Coordinates of C-alpha atoms and ligand atoms in Angstrom, one line a residue:
Q6 CA 0.0 0.1 -0.1
P7 CA 2.7 2.5 0.7
A8 CA 4.4 1.8 -2.7
L9 CA 0.9 2.5 -4.2
N10 CA 0.5 5.7 -2.3
A11 CA 4.1 6.4 -3.5
R12 CA 2.7 6.1 -7.1
I13 CA -0.3 8.2 -6.5
I14 CA 1.9 11.0 -5.0
D15 CA 4.9 10.7 -7.7
D16 CA 3.0 9.6 -10.9
G17 CA -0.6 11.0 -10.1
I18 CA -0.4 14.3 -7.9
M19 CA 2.9 15.6 -9.0
A20 CA 2.4 14.9 -12.6
G21 CA -1.1 16.2 -12.4
D22 CA -2.6 12.9 -13.7
T23 CA -6.1 12.1 -12.2
G24 CA -6.5 9.2 -14.3
T25 CA -3.4 7.4 -12.2
I26 CA -4.8 8.8 -9.2
Y27 CA -8.3 6.9 -9.6
R28 CA -6.8 3.9 -11.1
V29 CA -4.0 3.3 -8.4
G30 CA -6.7 4.3 -5.7
G31 CA -8.8 1.4 -6.9
Y32 CA -6.0 -0.9 -6.5
M33 CA -5.3 0.5 -3.0
L34 CA -9.1 -0.4 -2.4
I35 CA -8.6 -4.0 -3.8
V36 CA -5.8 -4.4 -1.5
A37 CA -7.4 -3.1 1.6
V38 CA -10.6 -5.5 1.0
V39 CA -8.3 -8.6 0.4
N40 CA -6.2 -7.6 3.3
L41 CA -9.4 -7.5 5.6
A42 CA -10.6 -10.7 4.4
V43 CA -7.3 -12.6 4.8
S44 CA -6.9 -11.2 8.4
L45 CA -10.6 -12.2 9.4
A46 CA -10.1 -15.6 8.1
A47 CA -6.8 -16.1 9.9
T48 CA -8.4 -14.9 13.1
Y49 CA -11.2 -17.5 12.8
L50 CA -8.8 -20.3 12.0
S51 CA -6.3 -19.5 14.6
A52 CA -9.1 -19.3 17.2
H53 CA -10.7 -22.6 15.9
I54 CA -7.2 -24.3 16.0
A55 CA -6.2 -23.0 19.4
S56 CA -9.4 -24.1 20.9
E57 CA -9.1 -27.6 19.5
M58 CA -5.6 -27.9 20.6
A59 CA -6.6 -26.8 24.1
R60 CA -9.5 -29.4 24.4
D61 CA -7.0 -32.3 23.1
L62 CA -4.3 -31.0 25.7
R63 CA -7.0 -30.9 28.6
I64 CA -7.9 -34.6 27.6
S65 CA -4.3 -35.8 27.4
V66 CA -3.6 -34.0 31.1
R67 CA -6.7 -35.9 32.5
D68 CA -5.8 -39.1 30.9
R69 CA -2.4 -38.9 32.5
V70 CA -3.8 -37.8 35.9
A71 CA -6.1 -40.6 36.0
L72 CA -3.1 -42.9 35.6
L73 CA -1.1 -41.4 38.5
S74 CA -0.6 -43.2 41.8
D75 CA -1.7 -41.4 45.0
A76 CA 1.9 -40.6 45.8
Q77 CA 2.5 -39.3 42.3
A78 CA -0.7 -37.1 42.5
S79 CA 0.1 -35.9 46.1
R80 CA 3.8 -34.8 44.8
F81 CA 2.0 -32.5 42.2
G82 CA -1.0 -31.7 44.8
V83 CA -4.5 -31.4 43.6
P84 CA -4.7 -27.8 43.2
S85 CA -1.7 -27.8 41.3
L86 CA -3.2 -30.4 38.8
L87 CA -6.1 -28.4 38.5
T88 CA -4.3 -25.2 37.5
R89 CA -2.2 -27.3 35.1
A90 CA -5.2 -28.7 33.3
T91 CA -7.0 -25.5 33.1
G92 CA -5.3 -22.2 33.3
D93 CA -1.8 -23.7 32.3
V94 CA -3.8 -25.0 29.1
S95 CA -5.5 -21.8 28.4
N96 CA -2.0 -20.1 28.6
V97 CA -0.8 -22.4 26.0
Q98 CA -3.9 -21.8 24.0
V99 CA -3.4 -18.0 23.9
L100 CA 0.1 -18.4 22.6
L101 CA -1.0 -20.7 19.9
F102 CA -3.7 -18.1 19.0
A103 CA -1.4 -15.2 19.0
T104 CA 1.0 -17.3 17.0
L105 CA -1.3 -18.3 14.3
A106 CA -2.9 -15.0 14.1
I107 CA 0.0 -12.7 14.7
A108 CA 3.4 -14.2 15.2
I109 CA 3.2 -16.1 11.7
T110 CA 2.2 -13.1 9.9
A111 CA 4.3 -10.4 11.8
P112 CA 7.8 -11.7 10.5
F113 CA 6.2 -11.9 6.9
M114 CA 5.1 -8.3 7.3
L115 CA 8.4 -7.2 8.7
V116 CA 10.7 -8.8 6.1
G117 CA 8.3 -8.0 3.5
A118 CA 8.0 -4.1 4.7
A119 CA 11.9 -4.2 4.9
I120 CA 12.3 -5.4 1.5
L121 CA 9.9 -3.1 -0.1
S122 CA 11.3 -0.1 1.7
L123 CA 14.7 -1.1 0.3
I124 CA 13.0 -1.0 -3.4
Q125 CA 12.1 2.5 -2.7
G126 CA 15.6 3.4 -1.9
W127 CA 18.6 2.0 0.0
R128 CA 19.4 5.3 1.6
L129 CA 17.2 5.0 4.5
A130 CA 18.0 1.4 5.5
P131 CA 20.5 2.1 8.0
V132 CA 17.9 3.9 10.1
I133 CA 15.5 0.8 9.8
V134 CA 18.3 -1.7 10.6
V135 CA 19.5 0.3 13.8
A136 CA 15.8 0.5 15.0
G137 CA 15.4 -3.2 14.3
I138 CA 18.4 -4.1 16.2
I139 CA 17.4 -1.9 19.1
L140 CA 13.9 -3.6 19.3
S141 CA 15.3 -7.1 18.9
V142 CA 17.7 -6.8 21.8
G143 CA 15.2 -5.1 23.9
M144 CA 12.4 -7.9 23.5
G145 CA 14.9 -10.6 24.1
L146 CA 15.9 -9.1 27.6
F147 CA 12.3 -8.8 28.0
V148 CA 11.3 -12.5 27.5
R149 CA 14.4 -13.7 29.6
Q150 CA 12.9 -11.5 32.7
L151 CA 9.5 -12.9 32.1
I152 CA 10.0 -16.7 31.9
P153 CA 11.1 -17.2 35.4
A154 CA 8.7 -14.7 36.7
A155 CA 5.7 -16.5 34.8
T156 CA 7.0 -19.9 36.3
L157 CA 6.7 -18.4 39.7
M158 CA 3.3 -16.7 39.0
Q159 CA 2.0 -20.3 38.1
K160 CA 3.1 -21.8 41.3
R161 CA 1.6 -18.9 43.4
I162 CA -1.6 -19.5 41.6
D163 CA -1.5 -23.1 42.7
T164 CA -0.8 -22.0 46.4
L165 CA -3.6 -19.6 46.3
N166 CA -6.0 -22.5 44.9
R167 CA -4.8 -24.7 47.6
V168 CA -5.7 -22.3 50.3
I169 CA -9.0 -21.7 48.8
R170 CA -9.8 -25.4 48.5
E171 CA -8.7 -25.9 52.1
Q172 CA -10.6 -23.1 53.5
L173 CA -13.8 -24.1 51.4
S174 CA -13.7 -27.6 52.5
G175 CA -12.7 -26.8 56.0
Q176 CA -15.4 -24.1 56.5
R177 CA -17.2 -25.6 59.5
V178 CA -14.1 -26.5 61.4
I179 CA -12.6 -22.7 60.7
R180 CA -15.9 -21.5 62.2
A181 CA -16.3 -24.1 65.1
F182 CA -12.5 -23.1 66.0
S183 CA -12.9 -19.4 65.3
R184 CA -10.0 -19.5 63.3
E185 CA -11.4 -17.0 60.7
R186 CA -9.0 -14.4 61.3
T187 CA -6.0 -16.6 61.0
E188 CA -7.4 -18.1 57.9
L189 CA -8.0 -14.7 56.3
R190 CA -4.3 -13.8 56.9
R191 CA -3.3 -17.2 55.3
Y192 CA -5.5 -16.3 52.2
D193 CA -4.2 -12.6 52.3
D194 CA -0.4 -13.6 52.3
A195 CA -1.2 -16.2 49.4
N196 CA -3.0 -13.4 47.5
T197 CA -0.5 -10.8 48.1
D198 CA 2.5 -13.0 46.9
L199 CA 0.5 -13.6 43.8
F200 CA -0.2 -9.9 43.5
T201 CA 3.5 -9.1 43.9
V202 CA 4.7 -11.4 41.0
A203 CA 1.9 -10.2 38.9
L204 CA 2.4 -6.6 39.4
W205 CA 6.1 -7.1 38.6
M206 CA 5.3 -8.9 35.4
G207 CA 2.8 -6.3 34.5
R208 CA 5.6 -3.4 34.9
W209 CA 7.8 -5.2 32.4
Q210 CA 5.0 -5.7 30.3
T211 CA 4.1 -2.1 30.5
A212 CA 7.7 -1.0 30.0
L213 CA 7.8 -2.9 26.7
L214 CA 5.2 -0.9 24.7
P215 CA 6.3 2.5 25.4
T216 CA 9.9 1.5 24.5
V217 CA 8.7 0.2 21.0
T218 CA 6.7 3.4 20.6
V219 CA 9.7 5.7 21.6
V220 CA 12.0 3.7 19.1
A221 CA 9.5 3.9 16.6
G222 CA 9.0 7.9 17.2
L223 CA 12.7 8.4 16.9
A224 CA 13.0 6.1 13.8
S225 CA 10.1 7.9 12.2
V226 CA 11.8 11.3 13.0
A227 CA 15.3 10.1 11.5
V228 CA 13.5 8.8 8.4
S229 CA 11.7 12.3 8.0
G230 CA 14.8 14.4 8.7
F231 CA 17.3 12.1 6.4
G232 CA 14.5 11.9 3.9
A233 CA 14.3 15.6 3.7
V234 CA 17.8 16.0 3.0
F235 CA 17.7 13.4 0.2
I236 CA 14.9 15.1 -1.5
D237 CA 16.7 18.3 -1.1
H238 CA 19.7 17.0 -3.0
G239 CA 17.5 15.2 -5.6
W240 CA 18.5 11.6 -4.3
M241 CA 14.9 10.9 -3.4
K242 CA 11.2 11.7 -4.6
I243 CA 8.6 12.8 -1.9
G244 CA 6.3 9.5 -2.8
Q245 CA 9.6 7.5 -1.9
L246 CA 10.0 9.1 1.4
T247 CA 6.2 8.7 2.2
A248 CA 6.4 5.0 1.3
T249 CA 9.6 4.4 3.1
S250 CA 7.8 6.1 6.3
G251 CA 4.6 3.8 5.8
Y252 CA 6.9 0.6 5.6
L253 CA 8.7 1.8 8.4
M254 CA 5.5 2.0 10.5
Q255 CA 4.4 -1.5 9.2
I256 CA 7.9 -2.7 10.5
L257 CA 7.2 -1.2 13.7
V258 CA 3.6 -2.3 13.8
A259 CA 4.9 -6.0 13.4
V260 CA 7.4 -5.4 16.1
S261 CA 4.9 -4.3 18.5
M262 CA 2.8 -7.4 17.6
L263 CA 5.4 -9.6 18.3
S264 CA 6.3 -7.9 21.7
V265 CA 2.7 -8.7 22.6
V266 CA 3.3 -12.2 21.7
A267 CA 6.7 -12.3 23.4
G268 CA 4.8 -11.5 26.7
V269 CA 2.1 -14.4 25.9
A270 CA 4.9 -16.6 25.0
S271 CA 6.9 -16.2 28.4
R272 CA 3.8 -17.2 30.4
A273 CA 2.9 -19.8 27.9
S274 CA 6.3 -21.6 28.0
A275 CA 6.3 -21.7 31.9
S276 CA 2.7 -23.3 31.6
A277 CA 3.8 -25.7 28.8
A278 CA 6.8 -26.9 31.1
R279 CA 4.3 -27.5 33.8
I280 CA 2.1 -29.6 31.6
I281 CA 4.9 -31.5 30.2
E282 CA 5.9 -32.4 33.6
V283 CA 2.5 -34.0 34.2
R284 CA 2.2 -35.5 30.7
D285 CA 5.8 -37.1 31.2
T286 CA 5.4 -38.6 34.6
E287 CA 5.6 -42.2 34.1
A288 CA 2.4 -43.8 35.3
S289 CA 3.3 -46.1 38.2
I290 CA -0.1 -47.9 38.4
D291 CA -1.8 -48.4 34.9
G292 CA -2.2 -51.1 32.3
A293 CA 1.1 -50.5 31.0
T294 CA 2.6 -51.7 34.3
S295 CA 1.3 -55.2 33.9
R296 CA 4.3 -57.4 33.6
R297 CA 3.0 -59.5 30.7
D298 CA 1.5 -58.4 27.5
D299 CA -1.8 -60.3 27.9
G300 CA -2.5 -59.3 31.6
S301 CA -6.2 -60.7 31.1
L302 CA -7.6 -62.9 34.0
A303 CA -8.1 -65.8 31.6
A304 CA -4.5 -65.9 30.4
L305 CA -3.5 -66.1 34.1
G306 CA -5.8 -68.9 35.0
V307 CA -8.3 -66.8 36.9
T308 CA -11.7 -68.2 35.8
D309 CA -15.3 -67.1 36.6
R310 CA -15.2 -68.2 40.1
A311 CA -14.0 -66.0 42.7
P312 CA -10.4 -66.5 43.0
L313 CA -8.1 -67.2 46.1
V314 CA -6.5 -64.1 47.0
E315 CA -3.3 -64.1 48.9
L316 CA -0.7 -61.6 50.3
D317 CA 2.3 -63.4 50.3
G318 CA 5.2 -61.7 52.6
V319 CA 3.9 -58.1 51.5
S320 CA 5.8 -55.1 52.5
F321 CA 5.0 -51.5 51.7
R322 CA 6.8 -48.1 52.3
Y323 CA 5.3 -44.9 51.4
A324 CA 7.5 -42.5 49.3
G325 CA 9.9 -40.8 51.8
A326 CA 8.5 -42.6 55.0
E327 CA 10.8 -43.9 57.6
S328 CA 9.3 -47.2 58.4
P329 CA 7.2 -49.4 56.3
A330 CA 3.3 -49.1 56.5
L331 CA 2.9 -52.7 56.1
D332 CA 5.7 -55.2 57.1
S333 CA 5.9 -59.0 55.8
V334 CA 2.1 -59.6 56.0
S335 CA 0.9 -62.8 54.7
L336 CA -2.8 -63.4 54.6
A337 CA -5.5 -65.3 52.6
F338 CA -9.1 -64.1 51.6
R339 CA -10.9 -67.2 50.6
P340 CA -13.9 -67.3 48.2
Q341 CA -17.4 -67.7 50.3
S342 CA -15.6 -66.4 53.4
T343 CA -15.6 -63.1 55.1
T344 CA -12.2 -61.5 56.5
G345 CA -12.2 -58.9 59.1
I346 CA -8.7 -56.8 59.1
I347 CA -9.0 -54.8 62.5
G348 CA -6.4 -52.6 64.2
G349 CA -6.0 -49.1 65.7
T350 CA -5.4 -45.6 64.2
A351 CA -2.5 -45.8 61.7
S352 CA -2.1 -49.6 61.9
G353 CA -1.9 -50.1 58.3
K354 CA -5.4 -51.4 57.3
S355 CA -6.2 -49.0 54.5
T356 CA -2.6 -49.7 52.8
L357 CA -3.3 -53.5 53.3
L358 CA -6.8 -53.0 51.4
A359 CA -5.4 -50.8 48.8
L360 CA -3.3 -53.5 47.5
V361 CA -6.1 -55.7 46.7
P362 CA -7.3 -53.6 43.6
R363 CA -3.7 -52.6 42.6
L364 CA -4.2 -49.0 43.8
I365 CA -0.7 -49.5 45.3
D366 CA 1.8 -52.3 44.3
P367 CA 3.8 -53.9 47.2
T368 CA 7.3 -52.7 47.8
S369 CA 8.5 -56.5 48.2
G370 CA 6.4 -59.7 48.3
A371 CA 3.3 -60.4 46.1
V372 CA -0.2 -60.2 45.9
R373 CA -1.6 -63.4 44.3
W374 CA -4.7 -64.6 42.8
N375 CA -5.0 -68.3 42.6
G376 CA -1.2 -68.4 42.9
A377 CA -0.5 -65.9 40.0
D378 CA 1.2 -62.6 41.0
T379 CA -1.2 -59.8 40.4
A380 CA 1.9 -57.5 39.0
D381 CA 1.2 -59.8 35.7
F382 CA -2.3 -58.7 35.6
A383 CA -3.7 -55.6 33.9
P384 CA -5.0 -53.5 36.8
A385 CA -8.2 -52.9 35.1
A386 CA -8.7 -56.8 34.9
V387 CA -8.2 -57.0 38.7
R388 CA -10.4 -54.2 39.4
S389 CA -13.4 -55.5 37.3
R390 CA -13.9 -58.3 39.7
I391 CA -13.8 -56.1 42.8
S392 CA -16.0 -53.7 44.6
Y393 CA -13.8 -51.4 46.6
I394 CA -15.1 -48.8 49.1
S395 CA -12.5 -46.4 50.6
A396 CA -12.5 -44.8 53.7
G397 CA -14.4 -41.5 53.4
T398 CA -16.9 -42.6 51.0
S399 CA -16.9 -40.4 47.9
L400 CA -20.0 -39.7 45.8
I401 CA -20.1 -37.3 42.7
T402 CA -22.2 -34.6 41.4
G403 CA -25.2 -36.0 39.7
T404 CA -28.1 -38.2 40.8
I405 CA -28.6 -41.3 43.0
A406 CA -29.0 -43.3 40.0
T407 CA -25.6 -42.1 38.1
N408 CA -23.6 -42.4 41.5
L409 CA -24.9 -46.2 41.8
R410 CA -24.4 -46.9 38.2
I411 CA -20.7 -46.6 38.7
G412 CA -20.7 -49.7 40.2
K413 CA -22.7 -51.4 37.1
A414 CA -23.2 -49.1 34.2
D415 CA -26.1 -50.8 32.4
A416 CA -27.9 -51.6 35.8
D417 CA -31.9 -51.1 35.4
D418 CA -33.9 -49.3 37.9
D419 CA -34.9 -52.5 39.6
E420 CA -31.5 -53.5 40.4
L421 CA -30.7 -50.3 41.7
W422 CA -33.7 -50.5 44.1
Q423 CA -32.8 -54.1 45.0
A424 CA -29.2 -52.8 45.7
L425 CA -30.5 -50.1 47.8
D426 CA -32.8 -52.3 49.9
L427 CA -29.7 -54.7 50.7
A428 CA -27.8 -51.7 52.0
A429 CA -30.7 -50.6 54.1
A430 CA -30.9 -47.3 52.1
N431 CA -34.6 -47.0 52.5
F432 CA -34.1 -43.3 52.7
V433 CA -34.2 -43.0 48.9
R434 CA -37.6 -43.9 48.7
E435 CA -38.8 -41.0 50.8
R436 CA -36.6 -38.6 49.2
D437 CA -38.1 -36.5 46.5
G438 CA -37.2 -37.8 43.0
G439 CA -36.1 -41.1 44.3
L440 CA -33.4 -42.6 42.2
D441 CA -33.2 -39.2 40.3
A442 CA -32.8 -37.2 43.4
E443 CA -29.9 -34.7 43.3
V444 CA -26.4 -35.4 44.7
T445 CA -24.3 -32.4 45.2
Q446 CA -20.4 -32.0 45.1
G447 CA -19.1 -34.9 47.4
G448 CA -22.4 -35.9 48.4
R449 CA -22.6 -33.1 50.8
N450 CA -26.6 -33.2 50.7
F451 CA -26.3 -36.5 52.5
S452 CA -25.3 -37.5 56.1
G453 CA -22.2 -39.7 56.5
G454 CA -24.4 -42.8 57.2
Q455 CA -26.5 -42.1 54.2
R456 CA -23.4 -41.8 52.1
Q457 CA -22.1 -45.0 53.4
R458 CA -25.3 -46.9 52.6
L459 CA -25.2 -45.4 49.0
A460 CA -21.6 -46.6 48.5
L461 CA -22.4 -50.1 49.9
A462 CA -25.5 -50.3 47.4
R463 CA -23.0 -49.2 44.6
A464 CA -20.8 -52.0 45.8
L465 CA -23.3 -54.7 45.7
L466 CA -24.6 -53.8 42.3
R467 CA -21.2 -55.0 40.7
R468 CA -21.8 -58.5 42.5
P469 CA -18.2 -58.9 42.6
D470 CA -16.0 -61.7 43.4
I471 CA -14.4 -59.6 46.1
F472 CA -15.5 -57.0 48.5
V473 CA -12.7 -54.8 49.6
L474 CA -14.6 -52.7 52.3
D475 CA -12.4 -50.0 54.2
E476 CA -14.5 -48.8 57.2
P477 CA -17.6 -49.2 55.5
F478 CA -19.8 -49.1 58.7
S479 CA -18.4 -46.5 60.6
A480 CA -21.5 -44.3 60.4
L481 CA -24.1 -47.0 60.7
D482 CA -25.3 -48.3 64.1
T483 CA -24.5 -52.1 64.8
D484 CA -27.7 -53.5 64.3
T485 CA -27.8 -52.0 60.6
E486 CA -24.3 -53.0 59.9
Q487 CA -25.0 -56.7 61.1
A488 CA -28.0 -56.3 58.6
V489 CA -26.1 -55.1 55.7
V490 CA -23.2 -57.6 56.4
S491 CA -25.8 -60.4 56.2
A492 CA -27.4 -59.0 53.1
I493 CA -24.3 -59.0 51.2
R494 CA -23.5 -62.5 52.2
A495 CA -26.9 -63.5 51.0
A496 CA -26.8 -61.5 47.9
C497 CA -23.3 -62.7 46.7
P498 CA -22.8 -66.2 48.5
T499 CA -19.6 -67.1 46.7
S500 CA -17.8 -63.7 46.9
S501 CA -15.0 -63.0 49.4
I502 CA -15.7 -60.2 51.7
V503 CA -12.8 -58.4 53.1
I504 CA -13.5 -55.6 55.8
G505 CA -10.9 -53.3 57.5
T506 CA -12.1 -51.3 60.4
Q507 CA -11.4 -50.5 64.0
R508 CA -14.7 -51.5 65.3
V509 CA -15.0 -55.2 66.7
S510 CA -18.8 -55.2 66.1
S511 CA -18.3 -54.9 62.3
I512 CA -16.4 -58.1 62.0
R513 CA -16.9 -60.1 65.0
R514 CA -19.0 -62.7 62.8
A515 CA -16.1 -62.9 60.4
D516 CA -14.8 -66.5 59.4
Q517 CA -11.5 -64.9 59.8
I518 CA -10.2 -61.9 61.7
A519 CA -6.5 -60.6 61.1
V520 CA -5.3 -58.2 63.9
I521 CA -3.0 -55.6 62.7
D522 CA -0.6 -53.4 64.9
A523 CA 2.0 -51.1 63.4
G524 CA 1.9 -52.8 59.8
R525 CA 2.1 -56.3 61.1
I526 CA -0.5 -59.1 61.4
V527 CA 0.1 -60.0 65.1
A528 CA -2.8 -62.5 65.3
V529 CA -5.4 -64.5 63.0
G530 CA -8.5 -66.4 64.3
T531 CA -12.2 -65.9 65.0
H532 CA -13.8 -63.6 67.4
Q533 CA -13.8 -66.1 70.2
S534 CA -10.1 -67.5 69.6
L535 CA -9.0 -64.0 69.5
L536 CA -10.7 -62.8 72.7
A537 CA -8.8 -65.7 74.2
G538 CA -5.4 -65.5 72.6
S539 CA -4.8 -62.1 71.4
T540 CA -4.1 -59.2 73.9
V541 CA -4.3 -56.5 71.3
Y542 CA -7.8 -57.6 70.3
R543 CA -9.0 -58.2 73.7
E544 CA -8.0 -54.6 74.6
L545 CA -9.9 -53.4 71.3
A546 CA -13.1 -55.4 72.3
D547 CA -12.9 -54.4 76.1
A548 CA -12.6 -50.7 74.9
Q549 CA -15.5 -51.0 72.8
A550 CA -17.5 -53.2 75.4
V551 CA -18.1 -55.9 73.0
A552 CA -19.5 -59.1 74.5
G553 CA -17.9 -62.3 74.2
V554 CA -20.6 -63.6 71.6
Ligands
ATP618 N1 -0.2 -41.4 51.6 C1 0.7 -41.4 52.4 N2 2.0 -41.1 52.5 C2 2.7 -41.3 53.6 N3 2.4 -42.2 54.7 C3 1.3 -42.6 54.8 C4 0.2 -42.5 53.8 N4 -1.1 -43.0 53.9 C5 -0.7 -43.6 55.1 N5 0.5 -43.4 55.6 C6 1.0 -43.9 56.5 O1 0.9 -45.3 56.9 C7 0.6 -45.8 57.9 C8 -0.6 -46.7 57.8 O2 -1.7 -45.7 57.4 P1 -3.1 -46.5 57.2 O3 -3.9 -45.3 56.4 O4 -2.8 -47.7 56.3 O5 -3.8 -46.8 58.5 P2 -5.3 -47.3 59.2 O6 -4.9 -48.5 59.8 O7 -6.1 -47.4 57.7 O8 -5.5 -46.2 60.0 P3 -7.0 -45.4 60.2 O9 -7.8 -46.5 60.9 O10 -6.7 -44.2 61.0 O11 -7.6 -45.1 58.9 C9 0.5 -44.7 58.9 O12 1.6 -44.4 59.7 C10 0.4 -43.6 58.0 O13 0.8 -42.3 58.5

């Protein structure tokens, strides 16, 4: 366009040729319309591609997170994983959009304008080159400053998210212990830390544009000044000077656009590193860790019948822990039999139970199904035969039906009602909406006992070969827990039922009771034999005032 403008001035206005003015003016109009259409299309396509990339990236982060072991997930921390899957992906999305919409076109614009300005005359080239060098060096420095700051900023967003999460989930405790002021201060500190780094980045970012503008202004003054001298000497025409000024402006616009992209790029590169860190984490518990290519149950000799599950000299140590949570545990869970694992706080019950569905793998020893090491099995194959209830029952946002169908996706309503009845979850019948009654986040609109009954119904729906139940009755009264245990046994006569608990009442009728203390099995027997032979068990029973029946 500046070249066409130069022709209008030099060949049209100066030569008094109105025909050239109209003709070249027409070309300018066409160029402007094409320019508009191309940039609209480029913006649309860039937005489309960037959004699709972000969607795929979120899926891949989620897929990786789903495969992380508990220890790996807690190394990142839930708030950080959330930020990485959302805010960090958005930063990369913005960069991709900016790159496609601006950063690809800007260099063409820059080089094209530089070449076209040279065609107009070489004499002003040094001005353009000097301005270009100053701007490139300035931008390089700017990006170097911003990348570490952007990394710090994402970390501080993680911290703020963690504080908010803790405060929201612990709201009642905070109120009950009058900790509002302390918590407010904690929030303020995290918020101020984030503000400080954001402000620092903002200052650098705001400094960049004025720098570009000042360099642009000086370059423009230099072009006009030198140009005037060159015209005076007859080395240049007025139109050539106008065109060179126009191209200089285009170069500076391109540089300004690149400077905006540089700001986005520094944040995005910090975010990309955080996303890559998650994606590159080798999942420690997933299908890929099956030691055999064919990790199916059939390939390993486990048929339709409930298997004999054995813990064979199993030890487990959490990463960084001084002592093992489980130490040389050997125990068998037989089909058609109920096993109780009882022990005090932190004795290792949850750790032991998590081994069965391969939520964790033993540090040494093996978990065997019909003699075959489950490390050879695909975790999904093992889990498909198990119903697991973790301590602190989890429900998800949805309805009662959607929560129950996690246990069995194709269960019809009759099956759901039957499972609810077996789990003594009669309250669902009185609830508005019945099976379609709403479940809010974490099942907070249900009491602890109701949540446990729903979890038991979900576990029952699957009719698994093994029930692995971690403290499943802690919020139920003893009569109800007995009724539910009997109902599970009657509904699934061939299954193996394993119950981890601190309550003697939950397991006293079990065929086998293992007493665990500090990660070791200290006694195995029945209620009666343990009352006679195990001090730990007797003490637990005495403390809970359970009669020797
Ligand atoms: N994710 C973890 N990281 C590190 N150590 C852990 C982790 N989970 C449990 N432990 C430790 O392992 C030991 C056994 O814990 P576990 O949760 O298995 O006990 P538990 O018998 O189920 O306790 P409770 O009845 O109180 O739930 C404890 O010393 C505990 O501190």
